[in-house]
Coordinates of C-alpha atoms in Angstrom, one line a residue:
X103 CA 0.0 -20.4 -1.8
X104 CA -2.0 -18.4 -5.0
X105 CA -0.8 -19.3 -8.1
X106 CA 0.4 -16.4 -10.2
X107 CA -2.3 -16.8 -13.3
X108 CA -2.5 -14.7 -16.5
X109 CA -5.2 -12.3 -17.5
X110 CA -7.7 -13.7 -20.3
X111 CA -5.4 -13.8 -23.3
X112 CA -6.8 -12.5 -26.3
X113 CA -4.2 -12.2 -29.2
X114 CA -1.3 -14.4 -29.4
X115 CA 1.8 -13.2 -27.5
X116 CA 5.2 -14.1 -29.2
X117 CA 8.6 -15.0 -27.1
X118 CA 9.7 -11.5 -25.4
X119 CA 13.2 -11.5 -27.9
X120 CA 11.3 -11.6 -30.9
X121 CA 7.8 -9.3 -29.7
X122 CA 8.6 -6.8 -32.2
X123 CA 5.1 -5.0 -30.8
X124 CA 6.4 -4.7 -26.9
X125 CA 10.0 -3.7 -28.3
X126 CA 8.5 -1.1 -30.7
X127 CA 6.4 0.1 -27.4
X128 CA 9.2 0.2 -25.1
X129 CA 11.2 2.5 -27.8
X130 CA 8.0 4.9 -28.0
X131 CA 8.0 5.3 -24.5
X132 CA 11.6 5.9 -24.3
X133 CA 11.1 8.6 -26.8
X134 CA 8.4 10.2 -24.9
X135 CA 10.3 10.0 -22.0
X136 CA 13.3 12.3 -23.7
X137 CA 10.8 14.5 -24.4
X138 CA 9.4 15.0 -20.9
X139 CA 13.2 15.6 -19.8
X140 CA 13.6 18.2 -22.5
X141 CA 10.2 20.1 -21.7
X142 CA 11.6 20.1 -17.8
X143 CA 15.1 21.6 -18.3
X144 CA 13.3 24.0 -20.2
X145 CA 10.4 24.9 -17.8
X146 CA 12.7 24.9 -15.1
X147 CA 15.4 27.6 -17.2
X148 CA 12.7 29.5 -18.2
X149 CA 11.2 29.7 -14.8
X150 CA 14.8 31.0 -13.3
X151 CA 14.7 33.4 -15.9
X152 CA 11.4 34.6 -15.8
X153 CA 10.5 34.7 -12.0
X154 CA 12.3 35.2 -8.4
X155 CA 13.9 31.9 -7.2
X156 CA 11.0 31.4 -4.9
X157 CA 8.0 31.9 -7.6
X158 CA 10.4 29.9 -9.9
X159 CA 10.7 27.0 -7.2
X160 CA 6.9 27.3 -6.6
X161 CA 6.1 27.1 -10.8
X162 CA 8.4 23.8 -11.1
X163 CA 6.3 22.1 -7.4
X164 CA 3.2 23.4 -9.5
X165 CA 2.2 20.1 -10.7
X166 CA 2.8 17.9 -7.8
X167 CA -0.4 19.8 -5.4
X168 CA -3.1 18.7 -8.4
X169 CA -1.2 15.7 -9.3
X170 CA -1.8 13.9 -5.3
X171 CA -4.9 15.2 -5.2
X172 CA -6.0 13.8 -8.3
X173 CA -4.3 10.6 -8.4
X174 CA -7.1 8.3 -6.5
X175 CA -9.5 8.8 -8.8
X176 CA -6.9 8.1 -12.0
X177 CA -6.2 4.6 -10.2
X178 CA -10.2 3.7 -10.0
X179 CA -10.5 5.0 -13.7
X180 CA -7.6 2.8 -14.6
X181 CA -9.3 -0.1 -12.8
X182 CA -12.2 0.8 -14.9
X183 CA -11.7 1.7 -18.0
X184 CA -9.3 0.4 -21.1
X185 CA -5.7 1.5 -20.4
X186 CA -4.8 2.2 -23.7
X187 CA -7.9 5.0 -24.7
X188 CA -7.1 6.5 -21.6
X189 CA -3.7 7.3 -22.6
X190 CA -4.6 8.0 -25.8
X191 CA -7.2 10.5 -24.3
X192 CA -4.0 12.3 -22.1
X193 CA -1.5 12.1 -24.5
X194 CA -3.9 14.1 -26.2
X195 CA -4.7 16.9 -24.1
X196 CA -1.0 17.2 -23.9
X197 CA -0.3 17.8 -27.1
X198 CA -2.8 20.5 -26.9
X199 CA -1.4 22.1 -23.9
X200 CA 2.0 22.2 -25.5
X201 CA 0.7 23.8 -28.8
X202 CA -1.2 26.2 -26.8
X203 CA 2.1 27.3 -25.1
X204 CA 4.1 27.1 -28.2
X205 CA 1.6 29.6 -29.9
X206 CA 1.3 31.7 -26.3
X207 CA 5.1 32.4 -26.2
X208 CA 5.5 33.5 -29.5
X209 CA 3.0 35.4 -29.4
X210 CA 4.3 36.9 -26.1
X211 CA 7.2 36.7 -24.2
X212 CA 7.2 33.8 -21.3
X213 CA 5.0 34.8 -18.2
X214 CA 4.7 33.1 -14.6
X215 CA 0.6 32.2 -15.5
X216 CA 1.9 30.1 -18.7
X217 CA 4.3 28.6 -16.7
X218 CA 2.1 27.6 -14.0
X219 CA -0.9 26.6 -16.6
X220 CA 1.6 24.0 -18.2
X221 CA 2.8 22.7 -14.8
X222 CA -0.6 22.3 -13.3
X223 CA -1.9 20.7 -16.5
X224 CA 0.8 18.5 -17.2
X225 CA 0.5 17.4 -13.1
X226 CA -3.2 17.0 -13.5
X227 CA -2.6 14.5 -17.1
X228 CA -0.1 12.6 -15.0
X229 CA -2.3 12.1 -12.2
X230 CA -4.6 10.4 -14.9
X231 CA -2.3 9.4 -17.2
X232 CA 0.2 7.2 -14.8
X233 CA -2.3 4.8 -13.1
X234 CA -2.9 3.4 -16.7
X235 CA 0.3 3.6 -18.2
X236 CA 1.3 1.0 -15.2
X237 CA -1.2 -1.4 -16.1
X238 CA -0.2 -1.7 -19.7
X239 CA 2.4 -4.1 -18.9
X240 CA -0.1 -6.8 -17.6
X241 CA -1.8 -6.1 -21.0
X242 CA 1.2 -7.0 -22.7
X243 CA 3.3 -9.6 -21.8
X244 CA 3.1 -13.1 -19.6
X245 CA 3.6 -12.8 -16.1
X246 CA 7.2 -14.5 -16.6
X247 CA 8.5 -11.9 -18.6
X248 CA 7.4 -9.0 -16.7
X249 CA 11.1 -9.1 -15.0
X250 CA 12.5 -9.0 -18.9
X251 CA 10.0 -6.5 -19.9
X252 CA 10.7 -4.2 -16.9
X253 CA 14.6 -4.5 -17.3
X254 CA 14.6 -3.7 -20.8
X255 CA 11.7 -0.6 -20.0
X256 CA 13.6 0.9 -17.5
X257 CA 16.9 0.8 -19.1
X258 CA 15.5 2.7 -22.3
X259 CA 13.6 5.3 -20.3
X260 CA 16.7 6.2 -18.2
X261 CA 18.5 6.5 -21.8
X262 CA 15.5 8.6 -22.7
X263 CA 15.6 10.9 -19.9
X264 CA 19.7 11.3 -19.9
X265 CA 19.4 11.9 -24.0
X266 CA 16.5 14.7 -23.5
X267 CA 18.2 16.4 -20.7
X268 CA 21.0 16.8 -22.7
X269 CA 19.4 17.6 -25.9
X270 CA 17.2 19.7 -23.9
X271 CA 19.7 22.5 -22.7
X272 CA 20.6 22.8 -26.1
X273 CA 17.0 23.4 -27.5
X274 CA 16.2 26.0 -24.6
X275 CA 19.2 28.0 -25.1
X276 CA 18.8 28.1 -29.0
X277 CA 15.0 28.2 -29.8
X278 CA 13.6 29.0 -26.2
X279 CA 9.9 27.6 -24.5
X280 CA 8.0 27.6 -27.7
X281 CA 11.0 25.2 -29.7
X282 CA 11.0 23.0 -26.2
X283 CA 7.3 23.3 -25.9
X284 CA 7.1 22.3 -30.2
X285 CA 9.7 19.6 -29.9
X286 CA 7.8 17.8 -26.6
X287 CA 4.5 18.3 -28.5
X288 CA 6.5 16.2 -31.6
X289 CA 7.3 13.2 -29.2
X290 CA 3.8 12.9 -27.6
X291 CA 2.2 13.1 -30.9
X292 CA 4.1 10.1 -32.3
X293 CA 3.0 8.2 -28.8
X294 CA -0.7 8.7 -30.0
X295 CA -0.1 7.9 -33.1
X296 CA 1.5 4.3 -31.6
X297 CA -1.4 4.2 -29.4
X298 CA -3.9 4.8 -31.8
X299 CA -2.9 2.6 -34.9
X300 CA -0.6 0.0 -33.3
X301 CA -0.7 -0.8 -30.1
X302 CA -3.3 -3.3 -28.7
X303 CA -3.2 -5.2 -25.5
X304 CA -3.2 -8.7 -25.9
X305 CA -4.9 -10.2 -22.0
X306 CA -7.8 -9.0 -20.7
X307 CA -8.3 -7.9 -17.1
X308 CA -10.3 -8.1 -14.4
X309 CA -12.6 -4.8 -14.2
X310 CA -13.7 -3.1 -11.2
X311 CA -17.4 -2.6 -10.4
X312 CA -19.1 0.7 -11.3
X313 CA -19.7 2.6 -8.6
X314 CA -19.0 6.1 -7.2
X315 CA -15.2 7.4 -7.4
X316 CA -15.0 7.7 -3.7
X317 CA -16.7 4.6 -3.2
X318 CA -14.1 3.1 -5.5
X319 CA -10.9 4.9 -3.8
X320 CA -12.1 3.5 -0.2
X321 CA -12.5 0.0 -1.8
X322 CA -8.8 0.1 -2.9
X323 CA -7.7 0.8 0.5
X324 CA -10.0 -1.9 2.1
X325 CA -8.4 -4.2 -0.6
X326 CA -4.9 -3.0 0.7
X327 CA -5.8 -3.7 4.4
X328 CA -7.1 -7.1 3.3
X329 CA -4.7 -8.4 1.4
X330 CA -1.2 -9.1 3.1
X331 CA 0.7 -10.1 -0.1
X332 CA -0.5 -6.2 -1.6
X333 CA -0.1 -4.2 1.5
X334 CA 3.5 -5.3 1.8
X335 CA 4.4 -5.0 -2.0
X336 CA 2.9 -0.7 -1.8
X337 CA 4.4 -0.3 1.3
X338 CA 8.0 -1.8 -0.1
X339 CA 7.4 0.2 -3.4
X340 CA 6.2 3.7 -1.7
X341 CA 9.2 3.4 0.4
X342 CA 11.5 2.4 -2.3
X343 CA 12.5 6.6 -2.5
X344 CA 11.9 8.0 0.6
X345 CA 15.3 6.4 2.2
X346 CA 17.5 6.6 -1.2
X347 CA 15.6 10.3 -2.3
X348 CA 17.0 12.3 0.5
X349 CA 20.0 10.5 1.0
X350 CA 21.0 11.1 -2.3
X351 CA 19.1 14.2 -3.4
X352 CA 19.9 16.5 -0.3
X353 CA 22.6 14.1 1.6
X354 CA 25.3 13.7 -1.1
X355 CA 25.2 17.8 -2.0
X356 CA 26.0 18.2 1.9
X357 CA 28.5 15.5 2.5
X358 CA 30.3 17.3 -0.4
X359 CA 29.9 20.8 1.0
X360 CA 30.9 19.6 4.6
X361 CA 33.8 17.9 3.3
X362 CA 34.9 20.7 0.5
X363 CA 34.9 18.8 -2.2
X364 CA 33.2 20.8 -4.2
X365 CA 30.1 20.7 -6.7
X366 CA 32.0 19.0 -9.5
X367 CA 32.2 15.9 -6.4
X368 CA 28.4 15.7 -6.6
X369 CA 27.8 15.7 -10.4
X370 CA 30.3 13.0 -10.7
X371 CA 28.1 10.7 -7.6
X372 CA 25.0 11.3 -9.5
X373 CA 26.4 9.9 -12.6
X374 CA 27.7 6.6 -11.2
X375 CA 24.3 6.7 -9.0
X376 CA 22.6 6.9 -12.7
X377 CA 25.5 4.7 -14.3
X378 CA 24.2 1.7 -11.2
X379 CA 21.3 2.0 -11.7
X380 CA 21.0 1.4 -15.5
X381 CA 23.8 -1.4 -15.1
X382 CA 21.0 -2.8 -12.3
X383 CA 18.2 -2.6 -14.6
X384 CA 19.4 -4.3 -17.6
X385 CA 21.6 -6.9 -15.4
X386 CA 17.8 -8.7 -14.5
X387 CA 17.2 -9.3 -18.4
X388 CA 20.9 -11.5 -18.3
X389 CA 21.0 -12.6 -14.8
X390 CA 17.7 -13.1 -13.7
X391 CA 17.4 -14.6 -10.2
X392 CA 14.9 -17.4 -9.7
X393 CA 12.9 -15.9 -6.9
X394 CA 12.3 -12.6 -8.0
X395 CA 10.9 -10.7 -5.1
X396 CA 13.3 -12.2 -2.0
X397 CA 16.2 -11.0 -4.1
X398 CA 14.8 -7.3 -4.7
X399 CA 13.9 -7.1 -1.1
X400 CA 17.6 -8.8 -0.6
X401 CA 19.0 -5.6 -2.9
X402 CA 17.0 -3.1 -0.6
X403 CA 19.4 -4.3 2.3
X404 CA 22.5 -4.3 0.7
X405 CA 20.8 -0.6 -0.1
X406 CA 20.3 0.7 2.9
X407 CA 24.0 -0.4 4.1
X408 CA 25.0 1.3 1.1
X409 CA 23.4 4.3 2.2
X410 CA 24.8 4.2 5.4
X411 CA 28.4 4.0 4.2
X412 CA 27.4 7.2 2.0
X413 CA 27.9 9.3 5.2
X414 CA 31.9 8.0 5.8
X415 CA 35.0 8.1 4.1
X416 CA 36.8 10.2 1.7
X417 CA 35.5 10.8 -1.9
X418 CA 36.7 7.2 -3.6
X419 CA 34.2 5.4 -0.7
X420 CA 31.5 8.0 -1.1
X421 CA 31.6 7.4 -4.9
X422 CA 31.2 3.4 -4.7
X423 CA 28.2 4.0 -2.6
X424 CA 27.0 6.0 -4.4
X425 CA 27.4 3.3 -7.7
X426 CA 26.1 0.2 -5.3
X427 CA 22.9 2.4 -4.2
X428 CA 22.1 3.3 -8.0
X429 CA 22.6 -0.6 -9.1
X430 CA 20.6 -1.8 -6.2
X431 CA 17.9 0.5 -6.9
X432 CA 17.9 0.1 -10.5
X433 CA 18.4 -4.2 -9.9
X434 CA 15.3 -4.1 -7.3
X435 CA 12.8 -1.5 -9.2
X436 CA 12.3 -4.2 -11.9
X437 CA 12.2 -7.3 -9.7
X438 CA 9.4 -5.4 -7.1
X439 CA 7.4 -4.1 -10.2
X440 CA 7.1 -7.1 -11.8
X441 CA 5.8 -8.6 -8.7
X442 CA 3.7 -6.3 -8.2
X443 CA 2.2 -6.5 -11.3
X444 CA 1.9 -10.1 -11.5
X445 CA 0.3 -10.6 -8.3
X446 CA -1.7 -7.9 -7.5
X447 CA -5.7 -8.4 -8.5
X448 CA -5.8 -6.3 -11.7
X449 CA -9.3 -5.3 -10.8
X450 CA -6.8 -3.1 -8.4
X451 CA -3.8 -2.6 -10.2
X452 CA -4.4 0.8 -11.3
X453 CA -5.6 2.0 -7.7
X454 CA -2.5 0.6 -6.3
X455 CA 0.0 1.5 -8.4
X456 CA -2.0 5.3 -7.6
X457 CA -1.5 4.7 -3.7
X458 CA 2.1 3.7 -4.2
X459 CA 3.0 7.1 -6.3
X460 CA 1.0 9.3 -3.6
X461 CA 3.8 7.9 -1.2
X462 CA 6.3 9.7 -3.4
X463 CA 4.4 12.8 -4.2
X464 CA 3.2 13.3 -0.1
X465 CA 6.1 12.0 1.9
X466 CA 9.2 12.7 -0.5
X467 CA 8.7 16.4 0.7
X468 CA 8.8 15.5 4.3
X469 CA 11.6 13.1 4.1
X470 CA 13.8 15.5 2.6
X471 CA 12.9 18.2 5.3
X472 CA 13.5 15.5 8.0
X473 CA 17.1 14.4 6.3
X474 CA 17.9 17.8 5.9
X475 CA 17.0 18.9 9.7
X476 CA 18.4 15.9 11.6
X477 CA 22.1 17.0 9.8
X478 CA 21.6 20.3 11.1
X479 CA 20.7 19.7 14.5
X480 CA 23.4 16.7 14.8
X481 CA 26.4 15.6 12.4
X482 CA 25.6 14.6 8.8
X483 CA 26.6 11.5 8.9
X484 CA 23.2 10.7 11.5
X485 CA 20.7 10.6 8.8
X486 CA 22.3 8.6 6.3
X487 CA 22.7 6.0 9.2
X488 CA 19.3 6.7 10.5
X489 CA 17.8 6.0 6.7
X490 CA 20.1 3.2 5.6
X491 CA 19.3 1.0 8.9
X492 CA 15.5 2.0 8.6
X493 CA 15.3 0.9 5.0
X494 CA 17.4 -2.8 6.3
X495 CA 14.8 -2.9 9.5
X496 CA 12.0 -2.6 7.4
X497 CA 13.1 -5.4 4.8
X498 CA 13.0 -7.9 7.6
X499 CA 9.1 -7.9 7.7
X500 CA 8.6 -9.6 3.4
X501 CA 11.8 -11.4 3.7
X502 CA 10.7 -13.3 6.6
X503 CA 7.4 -14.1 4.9
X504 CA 6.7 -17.0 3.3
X505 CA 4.7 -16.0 0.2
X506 CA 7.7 -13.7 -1.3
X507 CA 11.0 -16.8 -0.5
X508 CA 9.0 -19.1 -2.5
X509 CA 7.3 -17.1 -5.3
X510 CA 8.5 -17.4 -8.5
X511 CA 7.0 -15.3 -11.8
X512 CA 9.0 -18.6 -14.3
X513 CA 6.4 -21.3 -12.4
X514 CA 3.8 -18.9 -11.9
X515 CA 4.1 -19.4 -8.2

């Protein structure tokens, strides 16, 4: 089999528990990551109170249309260009278009077109700005501690969010867009700063040759159908959500409803779903298996026969479910990304890691639709079934492959 083999180190990289640099990072990120939760409660509050329900639905979907359509071309400039001053250049324009709507609103009050300009810019910067950011990692840190690096990543960006969410409502309510829009504009201006003055990736990668942007987008998908290892890492990744998304974005709200338990039922499943999956994510930096990817693609199965067991039972069941989907998502997110990152040719990381989010951003939509429609036309316990024992099907295809029982990111096999 291919040995797992680092990038061209250029800078000496300390052990992960004493990499002040990557910790430092990972806290900056967490920060921006608040902030992004902050500007969303309040894009989404203003937007209710602004607009009809359906303009107001149509201003928070704003971003996702530009955001797929742009994000093959920021996965061939991540493959392309350096990471770091292409963040630096989106986290820029950010800033900009939050001042720009801090100074529009209190100039005027709210109106649908500022609402739709921030979403559509902020989906268009994302569709550049994410390709990148998941290379960074691989500019970072060793292979091996991509597993530690992702735990401890994940865990402080889901502390983020919660923290801005909460802090957000606050904000909104007290000082409105333009203190939301001012406060955000405050988090992504410290990232630059980071960026710009600290931050500097320590192995080099593999670039892509210069050619035309389509040319470059078809190449990634010829790598993809060429490369077994790849093709089954995006398709296990892109997948990840669309059996867990619906089942608990649209499924739990209607097993409540169906059963009368009430909305207070479904806030308290989304907390131990968030409560897992943290507990997953940080339980890889303490317990870390030995063969990373067979036990993340292990975790999906217990997954999907977690998700299956959300559509039975009274409340106590529904709410362990709910806590082992969260911990198995959280627990195989970090293993899978790792791999990913440590074994996918980094002269197509960025255009893979771009395929793998279109999944989210094209299919989410009609997965939901389809969850949503089978409980209708049948019983609601059909699609959780349905989804859980597709999600266990498809695991059989990497577990029974060779390359992912034996690999290991410690050996560098």
């Amino acid at each position: 089999m291919t040995a797992v083999v680092d990038p061209v180190q250029m800078r000496e990289v300390p052990p992960f528990r004493r990499d002040r640099l990557v910790h430092a990072w990972i806290g900056v990120k967490a920060l921006s990551d608040a902030g992004d939760a902050l500007w969303t409660i309040a894009l989404v509050w203003t937007a209710v109170q602004t607009a009809s329900p359906a303009v107001a639905g149509l201003i928070v979907a704003a971003g996702t249309v530009p955001r797929a359509v742009v994000l093959l071309f920021g996965g061939v400039i991540a493959d392309r260009a350096d990471a770091r001053l292409v963040m630096l250049l989106f986290n820029t324009i950010r800033v900009g278009v939050l001042v720009a709507v801090t100074l529009w609103v209190l100039a005027t009050p709210p109106t649908v077109a500022v609402l739709l300009f921030a979403a559509i810019a902020f989906g268009v910067c994302d569709a550049f700005y994410e390709p990148s950011a998941g290379t960074i990692s691989r500019r970072l840190v060793r292979a091996s501690d991509l597993p530690t690096y992702g735990a401890a990543a994940q865990t402080a960006s889901r502390l983020g969010t919660m923290g801005g969410a909460a802090v957000g409502g606050v904000i909104v309510a007290h000082a409105g867009l333009a203190g939301s829009a001012a406060a955000n504009a405050l988090t992504f201006t410290f990232v630059v700063a980071f960026l710009a003055i600290w931050l500097r990736p320590r192995f080099l990668l593999a670039r892509a040759e210069k050619e035309s942007a389509l040319r470059g987008i078809a190449g990634g998908f010829r790598h993809l159908a060429a490369t077994p290892t790849t093709r089954t890492l995006v398709l296990a990744l892109s997948g990840l959500n669309l059996a867990v998304g619906p089942a608990v974005g649209i499924g739990l709200a209607l097993r409540a409803h169906d059963q009368g338990w009430g909305a207070p039922a479904v806030g308290l499943f989304e907390a131990l779903l968030g409560l897992g999956a943290a507990i997953g994510a940080v339980s890889v930096a303490k317990w870390r298996p030995r063969r990373e990817a067979v036990a993340g693609f292990w975790a999906l199965v217990v997954q999907g026969a977690a998700i299956v067991a959300l559509g039975f039972g009274p409340i106590w069941t529904v709410a362990a479910s709910a806590f082992v989907v969260g911990a198995t998502a959280g627990y195989a997110s970090v293993l899978l990304s790792a791999t990913f990152s440590a074994t996918v040719d980094t002269a197509y990381l960025g255009r893979m890691g771009s395929i793998t989010r279109l999944g989210d951003d094209c299919l989410m939509p009609l997965a939901m639709a389809g969850f949503g429609a089978l409980a209708s036309a049948t019983s609601v316990w059909v699609p959780f079934v349905l989804f859980g024992v597709t999600m266990m099907g498809l695991m059989v295809v990497p577990l029974r492959t060779a390359t992912f029982r034996e690999m290991s990111l410690r050996s560098g096999r």
